Every structure is written in C-alpha cells, then in structure tokens.
Amino acid sequence: MSRPLNKEYRAADFQQLSQLIQSHPLMKTTTTEELSMQKFRTPEYRTKCVMRASLDDIALGINMYKLQLGVERKTSKAESVTFGRPPRKSAKAATPFIKVLLRKTPLVVLFERPSLTAELDTEEGRKVQVDNQLYEELLAGTDKSRRTVDADTQTIEPLLKSRLVNTERLRTDQVGSYVSNFEMFDTYKDLEASTKSVTIEGAQQMEVTTYRLGGVDQFVEINQLPSFRLALMLTMRILASNVFEPQQRRFRNMQPPDPLAEDVKFKYRLHLLWKLSSPSPAAREQQAVTSVCFCPSNGDIMAVSYGIYTYARLGRKPRRGYVYVWNIKNPVNPERCYNYPVPVVVVQFSPGSPQLLAIGLHNGDVEVRDISQPDQPALARSQRATSPHFDPVTAIKWIPRSDNDVLAEQDITPFLAASQSGAVIKYQLITSPHLLGFEQQHFQRAEAELEGISVTQPPHRVPLLANRYVQCLELVLDPLQSDLYYVLTDEGTMYKCSTNYPLQHLELRQVHETAAVCMDFSPWSPKLYLTCGSDWCIRIWMAGILLPLITLQHHLSPVHCARWSRTHSTILVSLSHGTIDIWDLRNSTLKPVSSTTIDAKIHYTTFCFSHCGRCLAAGNEAGNLLMLAFEDMPFPPHFQYKQLKRALYKALELDPELLQKVKSVGPFHYPNGGKHTSDQ
C-alpha cells in the first residue's frame, strides 16, 4: 500500500524554501544591469523579438490597425449621441512604434552537384582511375556486375568553359623582414654618390643621384643592355599614353566623323594634336626641320631630319645635324637618335625594306641605316670615288620594283639622289661598307625659250663656269612607269628623265619663273600633277598639254610645299612662310577655303601627310614638328574621279580652247580606276 501524502507538510517545505531564497544576499540587491536584463525576460519584450515577418506583412498590419482605430472612433461618437451626453475630446491614438531588426539569414543550399570527373594527367585523375579499376575488380563476378548500356548523344549547346581554366587557389603568406638604419647606412657608405642636374623642357631642372661601386657607374652598364632599353621604351610609351591618349585615338581615326550628324559644318580647319620638341634647347642653333618621311609599313613611325633650310640669317655653317625616328605612341621622346657632324637635308624610307633609311647630308654624302638595329653603325656610305660632289643632297627616292625586274628576295632596290650640283646619282647597296654609285644625269642650264610658261630672259647673260650647272631641288618618280622620274631645278624648269637613258633627258619644260621646289601627282590621276615655287604660285598641269590648267596664288610669299589631299580629289594643301592653306577646286580657285597659323613668328619649312590622309606633320625652322589633324572637312565623295573631272571643267569654263584640249586628252584616271598614293 502506498502511504498517503501529507499536503500540508509539502506546502510548509516549499514556503520555507522560498523564504530562504528571498533572504539570500544576492536577491536583496538589484543593480541597473539586473533591471535591464529583467526587462528582456518580460513576455511582452520576448514576443516582439521572436516575431518574424516580412516587410509586406508589417505594412499590412499597420494599415489594418489604423482601420480598426477608425471604426472604434466612429462607434464611440454614435454612443455619445444616443445617450445624450456631450462628446468628449478623445486623445488621438498614437501610431504603434515597431522596431524592425534585420538579420542575415544562414546560407541555404538549394542544390549542389559536385564534379564527378577529374583530369587524367593530374594526380587526382590518377587516383580516380585507380579507384575505378578497383571498383570494376570488385564487380567482376557474374552476380555482382551491373547492367550498363553505351549510347551516343549530342549536346544541344556547346561547352563554353574548359576544365583547363579552373586553376588552384593561390596561397599567400605574410613574410616580414627587418633592416636597421645601421645596415642601410653601411650599404650606401660603400657606394660613391654623384648628383647631376638635368634640364627638362628647357625650363625645369631635376636632380638625379647615381651611385658608383668601385668607380664604375652601374647605371651606365645597365643602360647598354638591349633588354633594358626595350623595357624603358615600352614604359615611356605607356606613360605618354596617359597624356596623349585622345590625340593618339584621333591620329588613328578611331572616331570618324558621323555623316548623319545634324550640326555638320565645313570649316576646313586644322587642329593641333601635339608638338615634337627640337633636338637642342638652344634657340640660336640652326636645327630646322628639313624633311619628314613616314614608314611605309608602319604609319606610326616617322623619320625627321634637322639641318639648314634658310641661308638668309645664317652667320656660319652649323656643325651638327640630327636624324630622329619618332613614334606616335611616345610623342615626348624619340626612339632613335643619330647625330652627324654636318646638317642633314633629306631622309627617305625604303618601300621594299621598311627598316632601311636613306639619309642625305649637307656635304654631299649619302648613307643607309637599319633602324631595327640601333647599336649598329650605318650599313653603307657613299665614297668620293663614285660620288665626287660636295653640294647638299636635296632629294632621295627609292626605285620601286617592276614586274620585269629579275631580283632575288634578298636584293634591295637602288635609289636616286639629287644634289644642288645638278647631278642625279643612282646608288646600289652591295656587300661592302660603301655604296656603289653611278651618275645618271648632270643638268646644264637651259638656253633659248622653252615649252611651258613664257619667261623673259635678261638681254645680256654673262656665262660663268662655276654656275653652268643648275641646282636640283626636287626629284619625283612617275606613278606608273618605274623607270621615269622628274627633276625640278632652281631655274623653274622640269626635266623628264629615264633610268634606261642616262646622261640625257626626255623632255624639258618651264613650269615656274623662279625656283620650282615641289611636285606631286594626283592620287586619282597619273596625268594630273601640281608644282609650286618661289614665284608665289601653285600650278596644276596635265600630261600632253604644255600650258598650266589652273594657277593658284594668294600670299605674296614663296610656296615651300604643296600636295594633293589623300582623302579628297579636289582638295590640295600648300605651305608658305607663315600659313598652311587648304584649297578646294570645287569652291574657288582665287583664294583658299582656310588658312591656319600656329606660330606667326616661326616660319614653316615642309610637311608630309600621314598614311590615312587625315593628319599632316608640318615642320618649322625652330626644330618643332607639329602634328595637325583635319577637322570639319567635307565628306569624301563616292566617285572621286568624277568629282575631280567636274571641278576641272568648271574651272576651265572661261577658257574654251584649253577646255577643249583637256577633253581631247580623254580619260585621265588610272587604268584600274582606283587610287594610287606615291611616296612623299
């Protein structure tokens, strides 16, 4: 039998136990922390913290609570009117305050499919292969083998990601090293420090400190390493691109003009992209830009020669000349520098071997360099036995290969060099440190009246033995026949010659009253060419017609250079002392459509178009090369030859006889009807 439980006894024990707990010292003192912790134990607070709801549920609950308050307020008003008691102003119910605490939920993996394949050439793949063989051995029995079926399938989409791109995670470690001040002091004490002041851009100065070990400058030895020079060149290109990136993008025509733009204006203006500095910061030194030539295979590379252009204010002959090879990726510093004891007059790249650069000097010497090997000397140089002339070399042109030439791949085509002594010499590269030269022409001064424009000769002309030969100022190759070339002289005459007939010319014509300095064929016509000279005129000629078609004259100063545009058949650009003029035969033949002056105090010398034709490099007598871009130009016509023909006929409307002669010539475009750009 179970003993009955005495309830009073148990109640007395529980009461005694509760008194002991309440009389304990810890239960008597309550601090602020206990009060704050006790607040968290209240059922009301616990309910607020535990509640989980979305933001939409909270907004819905608040709206429902407001609706309930509105209903209760209306019922209270109705009750007060019914019993006849005056309505009391009830306090406005406050909107409940809800504290929303956002917590980051734990990551919930909905689907995970680990890779069940491994690459065979890796350690992991070999382990998987061993494991598969072991599994097949365990199932080798008759009853244990599982049924498998081999079937071919084709994936709907190709695999775009290979396992080879999955690389292992890189592990990084933190390693600390300690170097005391005493160790650094001892290291630099053994080195000999030398500080030099370097001038930057002619105004600023920077101090460079170098250290020598055993009397040897380590930086000099490092600078002679080809790998260090290449790394330095690439680094300077990257640094220059941070400053000239918009100009380089414009030079590359990465943003061509939009033909559908609404605000199109044809202003024919030139925009300065950058200015290449002169070789020497001294302003008194004669370092004019005498020639500019772009590399045929790479339009970013150009060679510039520095020397004498004007003899008017020349006190004495300068003793230095320079040839710099620039790259548009680094418009700050040249990538190749060649110094000469005499001024340099002309440079020209070889179209067959673009790394070869022919250089004409002021003392009559000609040499060929390979710019791909900057540390090597010149490949070949002329000698006095085959070229006994001491006058400056004014023009160099490489003879292109024709279809009838029988040359090996390693053979290099010869080139022609014209000098102020009146001689044209043909040079050939051979296996020798000297160039093999043959005299092609030696022009004497013309007598009597010549074909072309009429020039009044002085009545009494005293012949001088020292001045019986003319000065050759320009040499231009024929765009169709590789053996024909044209020579302009200081008398304003033009000689047509052939390499197959040395020491005699085929045709002689008077093109200017004074010296003729430049000649250029139209890219859209092998029979149409222009000439410019010191008589302030630009004349446009056509083969087979003895008189000029159009004569352009605007400034009362000599025209140093004039060339046809490479993008528009009716536009040509001329350069005088202080301006660069743009002519458009469609608009007017009386004045240029625009004239640009960058620096009125410095005279221009020459210019050259880029390969695309939308930029030109113009040099001046201070040694600066200005890279200019054509902006706000008209859009090139689709049929360039028809546009050129229409402009010529329009300009010759006032001369019916000359117009009839032009029409009698017939079509004057290229045989294939395309475009041909000759070497500048």
XYZ file of C-alpha atoms in Angstrom:
680
model
C 0.000 0.000 0.000
C 1.139 3.462 -0.720
C 1.392 5.939 2.073
C -0.921 8.962 1.782
C 0.879 12.246 1.010
C 0.536 14.981 3.593
C -0.170 18.106 1.557
C 0.351 20.481 4.439
C 3.820 19.096 5.046
C 4.817 19.665 1.446
C 3.424 23.204 1.426
C 5.355 24.076 4.563
C 8.600 22.836 2.996
C 8.035 24.865 -0.174
C 7.269 28.008 1.820
C 10.401 27.577 3.871
C 12.496 27.104 0.748
C 11.125 30.255 -0.863
C 11.892 32.284 2.243
C 15.484 31.083 2.216
C 15.850 32.106 -1.426
C 14.378 35.560 -0.893
C 16.548 36.169 2.188
C 19.722 35.409 0.227
C 22.107 38.492 -0.194
C 22.164 38.205 -3.993
C 18.394 38.519 -4.118
C 18.246 41.603 -1.923
C 20.496 43.972 -4.027
C 19.328 44.817 -7.542
C 21.569 46.797 -9.842
C 20.766 48.648 -13.041
C 22.178 45.781 -15.087
C 19.794 43.335 -13.443
C 16.881 45.657 -14.105
C 17.862 45.927 -17.762
C 18.280 42.138 -18.008
C 14.981 41.624 -16.249
C 13.352 43.732 -18.932
C 14.397 41.193 -21.528
C 12.655 38.436 -19.582
C 9.211 40.053 -19.779
C 6.697 38.261 -22.006
C 5.920 41.451 -23.936
C 9.525 42.071 -24.996
C 10.102 38.405 -25.710
C 7.139 38.445 -28.089
C 8.493 41.454 -30.009
C 11.907 39.915 -30.523
C 10.739 36.499 -31.557
C 8.216 37.716 -34.144
C 9.330 37.057 -37.723
C 7.552 38.803 -40.549
C 8.308 40.271 -43.920
C 8.130 43.983 -44.698
C 4.878 43.464 -46.592
C 3.301 41.786 -43.538
C 4.382 44.680 -41.304
C 2.921 47.292 -43.691
C -0.339 45.318 -43.945
C -0.573 45.056 -40.165
C -0.118 48.811 -39.695
C -2.861 49.585 -42.217
C -5.252 47.128 -40.555
C -4.548 48.673 -37.171
C -5.388 52.154 -38.500
C -8.658 50.863 -39.923
C -9.637 49.356 -36.564
C -8.884 52.623 -34.778
C -11.129 54.480 -37.238
C -14.031 52.078 -36.639
C -13.744 52.346 -32.831
C -13.678 56.153 -33.041
C -16.915 56.217 -35.050
C -18.738 53.871 -32.661
C -17.769 55.976 -29.639
C -19.257 59.074 -31.282
C -22.507 57.234 -32.031
C -22.844 56.035 -28.422
C -22.336 59.554 -27.028
C -25.118 60.961 -29.220
C -27.535 58.206 -28.316
C -27.352 58.686 -24.553
C -27.453 62.485 -24.845
C -24.105 63.129 -23.236
C -21.848 65.826 -24.656
C -18.994 64.414 -26.769
C -15.638 64.385 -25.132
C -12.442 65.173 -26.961
C -10.735 61.832 -27.007
C -6.990 61.749 -27.188
C -5.617 60.952 -30.634
C -4.461 57.374 -30.783
C -0.745 57.177 -31.371
C 0.613 55.091 -34.181
C 2.239 51.999 -32.718
C 6.045 52.016 -32.817
C 7.520 48.927 -34.392
C 11.226 48.315 -34.286
C 12.359 46.241 -37.267
C 15.634 44.376 -36.808
C 17.101 42.861 -39.984
C 19.403 39.890 -39.558
C 21.368 37.926 -42.112
C 19.826 34.554 -42.634
C 22.066 31.499 -42.761
C 23.139 30.220 -46.184
C 20.605 27.774 -47.553
C 21.969 25.362 -50.159
C 19.144 24.507 -52.536
C 21.140 22.349 -54.934
C 24.721 21.142 -55.010
C 26.235 18.819 -57.530
C 29.927 18.191 -57.022
C 32.083 17.363 -60.012
C 32.359 13.639 -60.672
C 35.179 13.940 -63.228
C 38.866 14.601 -62.936
C 41.615 15.406 -65.405
C 43.605 12.327 -66.313
C 47.068 13.925 -66.333
C 46.752 15.174 -62.747
C 47.384 13.360 -59.502
C 43.717 13.494 -58.659
C 42.833 11.902 -62.013
C 45.257 9.040 -61.459
C 43.730 8.334 -58.062
C 40.264 8.292 -59.579
C 41.448 5.893 -62.278
C 42.881 3.505 -59.684
C 39.659 3.721 -57.692
C 37.601 2.902 -60.805
C 39.750 -0.134 -61.584
C 39.349 -1.368 -58.029
C 35.606 -0.924 -58.279
C 35.500 -2.907 -61.533
C 37.518 -5.720 -59.930
C 35.062 -5.906 -57.039
C 32.186 -6.226 -59.518
C 33.967 -8.751 -61.730
C 31.718 -11.624 -60.637
C 28.704 -12.841 -62.571
C 26.150 -11.893 -59.946
C 27.802 -8.619 -58.943
C 28.102 -6.979 -62.337
C 25.746 -4.116 -63.013
C 23.977 -3.588 -66.263
C 25.352 -0.733 -68.359
C 24.447 0.435 -71.842
C 26.703 2.563 -74.087
C 24.853 5.191 -76.114
C 25.925 8.220 -78.167
C 24.380 11.603 -77.527
C 24.811 15.153 -78.767
C 24.674 18.216 -76.582
C 22.253 20.959 -77.544
C 24.625 23.782 -76.629
C 28.419 23.657 -76.998
C 30.572 23.681 -73.904
C 31.832 27.222 -73.385
C 34.165 26.532 -70.485
C 37.055 24.091 -70.317
C 38.462 22.470 -67.251
C 41.833 23.980 -68.042
C 40.596 27.388 -66.888
C 39.934 26.050 -63.377
C 43.116 26.873 -61.525
C 44.025 26.157 -57.955
C 43.550 28.808 -55.350
C 46.678 30.830 -54.689
C 48.043 30.618 -51.218
C 49.611 33.748 -49.805
C 51.855 34.041 -46.787
C 52.912 37.095 -44.864
C 56.677 37.327 -44.502
C 58.310 40.170 -42.652
C 61.905 41.379 -42.943
C 63.785 43.841 -40.810
C 66.530 46.202 -41.950
C 68.021 48.565 -39.440
C 69.266 52.078 -40.124
C 72.839 50.951 -39.496
C 72.693 48.374 -42.291
C 71.307 50.926 -44.778
C 73.985 53.436 -43.727
C 76.765 50.907 -44.268
C 75.384 49.931 -47.681
C 75.248 53.480 -49.047
C 78.576 54.375 -47.466
C 80.348 51.850 -49.684
C 78.834 53.484 -52.776
C 80.093 56.726 -54.295
C 77.184 59.121 -54.804
C 77.151 61.694 -57.589
C 74.317 64.144 -58.229
C 73.716 65.721 -61.611
C 71.242 68.386 -62.680
C 69.174 67.508 -65.745
C 67.248 70.145 -67.697
C 63.679 69.220 -68.640
C 61.922 71.055 -71.491
C 64.411 73.903 -71.308
C 62.988 75.436 -68.107
C 62.668 72.912 -65.300
C 65.599 71.140 -63.688
C 65.683 67.795 -61.916
C 68.487 66.390 -59.795
C 69.424 62.778 -60.455
C 71.611 60.927 -57.958
C 73.607 57.913 -59.126
C 75.885 55.598 -57.153
C 79.147 54.049 -58.215
C 80.682 50.854 -56.962
C 84.453 50.699 -57.326
C 84.459 53.795 -59.543
C 82.077 52.233 -62.096
C 78.617 53.666 -62.655
C 76.207 50.749 -62.582
C 73.505 52.672 -64.425
C 75.746 53.111 -67.486
C 76.237 49.367 -67.771
C 72.531 48.675 -67.284
C 71.607 51.280 -69.890
C 73.691 49.458 -72.501
C 71.653 46.272 -72.194
C 69.177 45.787 -75.096
C 66.561 44.330 -72.761
C 66.716 47.386 -70.501
C 66.378 49.765 -73.458
C 63.377 47.868 -74.763
C 61.729 47.891 -71.340
C 62.473 51.605 -70.982
C 60.987 52.339 -74.417
C 57.778 50.431 -73.630
C 57.489 52.122 -70.238
C 57.825 55.568 -71.784
C 55.129 54.683 -74.329
C 52.751 53.709 -71.536
C 53.459 56.901 -69.601
C 52.983 59.065 -72.688
C 49.654 57.395 -73.485
C 48.270 58.689 -70.185
C 48.635 62.243 -71.513
C 48.164 61.871 -75.280
C 45.538 59.132 -75.436
C 42.771 61.337 -77.004
C 45.224 62.714 -79.579
C 46.500 59.231 -80.429
C 42.951 57.986 -80.922
C 42.335 60.897 -83.285
C 45.507 60.121 -85.228
C 44.373 56.505 -85.636
C 40.877 57.635 -86.808
C 39.108 55.634 -84.114
C 36.232 58.136 -84.103
C 35.455 59.084 -87.726
C 33.010 61.928 -88.390
C 29.356 60.947 -88.383
C 27.681 61.605 -91.775
C 24.254 61.610 -90.091
C 25.076 64.350 -87.600
C 22.670 67.290 -87.508
C 25.188 70.087 -86.851
C 27.609 69.422 -89.722
C 29.746 72.449 -90.645
C 32.508 72.509 -93.242
C 35.154 74.848 -91.826
C 38.286 73.186 -93.293
C 40.263 73.744 -90.113
C 43.430 72.175 -88.718
C 43.624 71.066 -85.080
C 46.974 70.749 -83.276
C 47.394 67.290 -81.707
C 50.920 67.587 -80.293
C 54.273 69.260 -80.918
C 57.512 67.294 -81.135
C 60.383 69.093 -79.453
C 63.578 70.183 -81.172
C 66.871 68.297 -80.697
C 68.627 71.127 -78.863
C 67.053 73.596 -76.404
C 69.366 76.376 -77.639
C 67.335 78.824 -79.708
C 70.303 80.190 -81.654
C 71.304 76.843 -83.102
C 70.204 76.101 -86.676
C 68.030 72.981 -86.366
C 65.216 73.459 -88.856
C 63.082 70.514 -89.913
C 64.293 69.808 -93.444
C 62.471 66.552 -94.257
C 59.739 64.269 -92.882
C 59.009 60.713 -94.017
C 56.564 58.106 -92.671
C 57.495 54.431 -92.632
C 55.687 52.616 -95.491
C 54.788 49.523 -93.431
C 54.001 51.243 -90.122
C 52.291 54.636 -90.212
C 53.064 55.262 -86.528
C 56.810 55.628 -87.236
C 58.313 58.646 -88.961
C 61.823 59.911 -89.549
C 62.679 63.618 -89.225
C 65.894 65.321 -90.331
C 67.224 68.558 -88.821
C 69.624 70.950 -90.506
C 69.651 74.171 -92.573
C 66.659 75.449 -94.516
C 67.177 79.213 -94.890
C 70.551 80.800 -95.568
C 69.405 84.413 -95.155
C 70.273 84.800 -91.471
C 72.972 82.150 -91.359
C 76.191 83.556 -89.929
C 78.245 80.406 -90.243
C 77.602 76.835 -91.198
C 76.383 74.734 -88.238
C 78.497 71.813 -87.252
C 75.763 69.423 -86.201
C 72.841 67.606 -87.763
C 70.295 65.172 -86.397
C 68.009 62.388 -87.559
C 65.282 61.375 -85.109
C 62.903 58.463 -85.506
C 59.638 59.233 -83.690
C 56.678 57.051 -82.789
C 53.213 58.436 -82.126
C 52.973 56.135 -79.103
C 55.603 58.345 -77.457
C 55.373 61.974 -78.665
C 57.705 63.105 -75.867
C 60.993 61.361 -76.644
C 62.380 59.947 -79.921
C 63.079 56.225 -80.072
C 66.128 56.504 -82.356
C 68.671 59.339 -82.398
C 71.509 59.731 -84.899
C 73.942 62.652 -84.680
C 76.078 63.928 -87.559
C 78.901 66.481 -87.773
C 77.134 68.226 -90.682
C 73.490 69.272 -91.190
C 71.074 66.665 -92.557
C 68.952 67.621 -95.581
C 66.702 64.689 -96.505
C 65.595 61.243 -95.253
C 63.622 58.535 -97.091
C 62.410 55.043 -96.105
C 62.715 52.127 -98.494
C 59.301 50.801 -99.650
C 60.669 47.268 -100.174
C 62.664 47.092 -96.936
C 60.947 49.471 -94.491
C 63.680 49.167 -91.886
C 66.201 50.834 -94.216
C 66.509 54.614 -94.072
C 68.474 56.608 -96.662
C 69.970 59.852 -95.331
C 71.322 62.747 -97.425
C 73.827 65.110 -95.798
C 74.809 68.708 -96.453
C 78.337 67.808 -97.617
C 77.063 65.544 -100.425
C 77.409 62.217 -98.604
C 74.639 59.607 -98.589
C 74.311 56.731 -96.138
C 71.840 53.959 -95.384
C 70.924 52.885 -91.844
C 68.937 49.999 -90.413
C 66.696 51.461 -87.697
C 65.868 47.982 -86.350
C 69.477 47.754 -85.072
C 70.125 50.995 -83.176
C 73.540 49.959 -81.835
C 74.971 49.074 -85.241
C 76.753 51.602 -87.491
C 75.489 52.609 -90.927
C 75.098 49.777 -93.429
C 76.804 51.655 -96.235
C 78.058 55.123 -97.055
C 78.922 56.866 -100.304
C 82.550 57.439 -101.229
C 84.234 60.209 -103.186
C 85.424 57.864 -105.904
C 81.875 57.290 -107.205
C 80.164 60.491 -105.975
C 82.638 63.384 -106.143
C 80.044 66.090 -105.427
C 80.232 68.267 -102.313
C 76.890 70.072 -102.602
C 73.903 69.218 -100.384
C 71.739 66.234 -101.334
C 68.238 67.679 -101.777
C 66.096 64.627 -102.683
C 66.230 60.825 -102.389
C 63.790 58.368 -103.986
C 63.914 54.562 -103.857
C 63.177 52.963 -107.234
C 60.262 50.519 -106.830
C 60.405 47.061 -108.314
C 58.604 46.421 -111.586
C 57.183 43.199 -112.932
C 60.039 42.828 -115.433
C 62.802 43.085 -112.821
C 64.618 39.818 -112.087
C 65.731 40.235 -108.497
C 66.105 37.833 -105.622
C 64.140 38.320 -102.449
C 67.195 39.459 -100.528
C 68.187 42.035 -103.171
C 67.439 45.655 -102.303
C 66.265 48.070 -104.946
C 68.545 51.031 -105.758
C 67.687 54.654 -105.120
C 68.261 58.008 -106.811
C 69.825 61.023 -105.099
C 69.713 64.564 -106.493
C 72.072 67.287 -105.297
C 72.498 71.023 -105.758
C 75.470 70.375 -108.031
C 72.992 69.441 -110.775
C 73.777 65.720 -110.688
C 71.495 62.728 -110.166
C 73.322 59.642 -108.916
C 71.971 56.110 -108.712
C 73.163 54.192 -105.632
C 73.080 50.444 -105.075
C 73.627 48.505 -101.840
C 76.254 45.799 -102.212
C 78.218 43.597 -99.840
C 80.529 46.440 -98.936
C 80.622 49.270 -96.409
C 80.393 51.693 -99.360
C 77.530 52.446 -101.722
C 78.031 51.745 -105.399
C 77.105 54.922 -107.292
C 76.564 55.698 -110.990
C 75.951 59.169 -112.362
C 72.603 59.240 -114.164
C 72.290 62.927 -115.103
C 74.231 66.151 -114.877
C 71.989 69.010 -115.980
C 73.315 72.195 -117.521
C 71.455 75.469 -117.619
C 68.790 75.734 -120.294
C 69.179 78.143 -123.170
C 66.679 79.832 -125.525
C 62.944 79.690 -124.999
C 61.406 76.548 -123.538
C 57.984 74.959 -123.661
C 55.565 75.838 -120.900
C 55.096 79.298 -119.470
C 56.832 82.252 -121.102
C 59.705 83.780 -119.132
C 61.521 86.972 -120.101
C 65.243 86.288 -120.292
C 67.782 89.023 -119.454
C 69.224 90.646 -122.603
C 72.877 90.119 -121.739
C 73.736 86.999 -119.892
C 77.323 86.501 -118.757
C 78.175 82.775 -118.575
C 80.072 81.641 -115.503
C 81.925 78.360 -115.375
C 81.127 77.956 -111.685
C 77.415 78.396 -112.347
C 76.872 76.472 -115.564
C 75.041 73.598 -113.823
C 71.555 74.016 -112.369
C 70.637 73.103 -108.811
C 68.336 70.086 -108.444
C 65.744 70.876 -105.775
C 63.195 68.046 -106.115
C 63.023 64.545 -107.556
C 59.708 62.733 -108.154
C 59.071 59.258 -109.586
C 56.407 58.566 -112.182
C 53.363 56.814 -110.628
C 53.020 54.279 -113.480
C 56.420 53.701 -115.078
C 59.154 52.873 -112.577
C 61.985 53.961 -114.879
C 60.710 57.550 -115.349
C 61.444 60.393 -112.942
C 61.117 64.198 -112.920
C 63.617 66.748 -111.594
C 62.849 70.373 -110.625
C 65.616 72.977 -110.687
C 66.338 76.463 -109.385
C 65.625 77.898 -112.867
C 61.983 76.806 -112.638
C 62.465 74.050 -115.215
C 61.288 70.454 -115.087
C 63.342 67.636 -116.618
C 61.738 64.330 -117.540
C 64.309 61.535 -117.492
C 64.596 57.761 -117.552
C 66.966 55.402 -115.794
C 67.276 53.460 -119.037
C 68.742 56.509 -120.830
C 71.461 58.046 -118.652
C 73.093 61.407 -119.317
C 70.162 62.634 -121.441
C 66.688 63.904 -120.686
C 63.452 63.089 -122.484
C 61.575 66.365 -122.000
C 62.261 69.890 -120.734
C 59.583 72.340 -119.688
C 59.433 75.751 -117.975
C 56.973 75.386 -115.086
C 57.849 78.451 -112.937
C 59.557 81.784 -113.387
C 61.867 81.180 -110.418
C 62.921 78.101 -108.484
C 60.476 75.153 -108.504
C 60.657 73.340 -105.166
C 57.865 70.745 -105.063
C 55.894 68.433 -107.362
C 53.109 65.950 -106.587
C 50.898 63.690 -108.722
C 47.195 63.399 -108.029
C 46.250 60.135 -106.253
C 43.351 59.727 -108.722
C 45.120 60.603 -111.984
C 48.612 59.712 -113.265
C 48.435 62.563 -115.817
C 47.486 65.352 -113.408
C 50.166 66.909 -111.213
C 50.933 70.184 -109.467
C 54.091 72.212 -108.964
C 54.920 75.097 -106.647
C 57.807 77.502 -106.495
C 59.230 80.764 -105.286
C 57.126 82.841 -107.721
C 54.213 82.633 -105.196
C 52.215 80.309 -107.488
C 50.834 76.786 -107.488
C 50.238 75.425 -110.983
C 48.224 72.368 -111.984
C 49.418 70.595 -115.132
C 48.247 67.725 -117.310
C 50.492 65.455 -119.337
C 50.248 66.229 -123.024
C 49.264 69.902 -122.527
C 52.061 72.468 -122.496
C 50.198 75.192 -120.583
C 49.077 75.033 -116.946
C 45.391 74.303 -116.400
C 44.952 76.271 -113.166
C 47.194 78.776 -111.406
C 46.611 79.357 -107.664
C 48.055 82.427 -105.969
C 47.065 84.043 -102.684
C 50.017 85.079 -100.471
C 52.876 87.292 -101.588
C 55.466 84.802 -100.368
C 57.153 81.678 -101.751
C 55.271 78.400 -101.560
C 57.564 75.887 -99.895
C 55.454 72.779 -100.366
C 52.118 71.755 -101.923
C 50.464 68.328 -102.163
C 47.164 66.768 -103.191
C 44.870 65.564 -100.435
C 44.799 61.799 -99.872
C 41.083 61.798 -98.989
C 39.514 64.357 -101.386
C 40.297 64.540 -105.091
C 39.583 68.284 -105.367
C 41.443 69.462 -102.240
C 45.121 70.358 -102.043
C 47.248 71.759 -99.219
C 50.029 74.329 -99.585
C 52.561 75.693 -97.119
C 54.139 79.140 -97.181
C 56.243 81.094 -94.694
C 53.607 81.626 -92.027
C 50.416 79.766 -93.032
C 49.092 76.391 -94.083
C 46.409 76.877 -96.761
C 43.691 74.463 -97.840
C 42.354 74.856 -101.393
C 39.154 73.310 -102.728
C 38.768 73.452 -106.505
C 35.016 72.961 -106.215
C 34.580 76.187 -104.236
C 37.114 78.663 -105.577
C 40.447 78.953 -107.367
C 41.025 82.568 -106.282
C 41.635 82.073 -102.572
C 41.973 79.145 -100.163
C 38.989 77.985 -98.123
C 41.033 78.229 -94.901
C 44.425 79.472 -93.692
C 45.963 78.211 -90.446
C 48.762 79.871 -88.486
C 50.141 78.133 -85.394
C 53.050 80.461 -84.585
C 53.414 83.595 -86.715
C 56.987 84.272 -85.543
C 58.378 80.949 -86.785
C 58.444 80.083 -90.486
C 57.308 76.719 -91.793
C 59.625 74.544 -93.864
C 57.873 71.380 -95.102
C 55.020 68.997 -94.372
C 54.022 65.404 -95.052
C 50.676 63.574 -94.999
C 50.049 60.534 -92.846
C 49.034 57.256 -94.480
C 45.329 57.816 -93.846
C 45.472 61.393 -95.184
C 43.516 62.900 -92.273
C 46.637 64.192 -90.487
C 49.790 66.001 -91.562
C 53.150 66.667 -89.933
C 54.471 70.195 -90.501
C 57.963 71.330 -89.523
C 59.328 74.798 -88.837
C 62.709 76.484 -88.577
C 62.767 76.213 -84.766
C 63.037 72.430 -84.997
C 59.478 71.685 -83.890
C 57.279 69.187 -85.723
C 53.546 69.932 -85.462
C 51.105 67.064 -85.847
C 47.875 68.551 -87.215
C 44.518 66.863 -87.849
C 41.883 67.882 -90.382
C 38.599 68.790 -88.703
C 35.208 69.858 -90.102
C 36.127 68.648 -93.572
C 33.524 67.744 -96.224
C 32.704 64.084 -96.578
C 34.707 62.347 -99.324
C 32.635 61.750 -102.471
C 31.979 58.199 -103.561
C 33.181 58.829 -107.125
C 36.392 60.788 -106.592
C 37.485 60.857 -110.239
C 34.138 62.182 -111.482
C 34.228 64.910 -108.848
C 37.754 65.907 -109.915
C 36.807 65.933 -113.577
C 33.723 68.067 -112.901
C 35.768 70.572 -110.856
C 38.398 70.923 -113.614
C 35.779 71.500 -116.291
C 34.093 74.119 -114.123
C 37.405 75.956 -113.524
C 38.138 75.997 -117.283
C 34.768 77.354 -118.401
C 36.277 80.793 -119.097
C 38.971 79.281 -121.366
C 37.160 77.222 -124.034
C 40.318 76.492 -126.003
C 42.122 74.995 -123.025
C 38.973 73.136 -122.007
C 38.805 71.559 -125.450
C 42.428 70.403 -125.120
C 41.667 68.758 -121.783
C 38.671 66.952 -123.281
C 40.790 65.787 -126.207
C 43.146 64.009 -123.805
C 40.331 61.626 -122.906
C 40.043 59.788 -119.592
C 42.953 60.703 -117.361
C 42.306 58.295 -114.482
C 44.350 55.227 -113.572
C 43.909 52.103 -115.727
C 42.039 50.227 -112.998
C 40.096 53.326 -111.962
C 41.375 53.231 -108.382
C 43.583 55.347 -106.175
C 47.373 55.474 -106.103
C 49.407 57.116 -103.349
C 53.012 57.851 -104.184
C 55.864 58.243 -101.725
C 56.107 61.771 -100.412
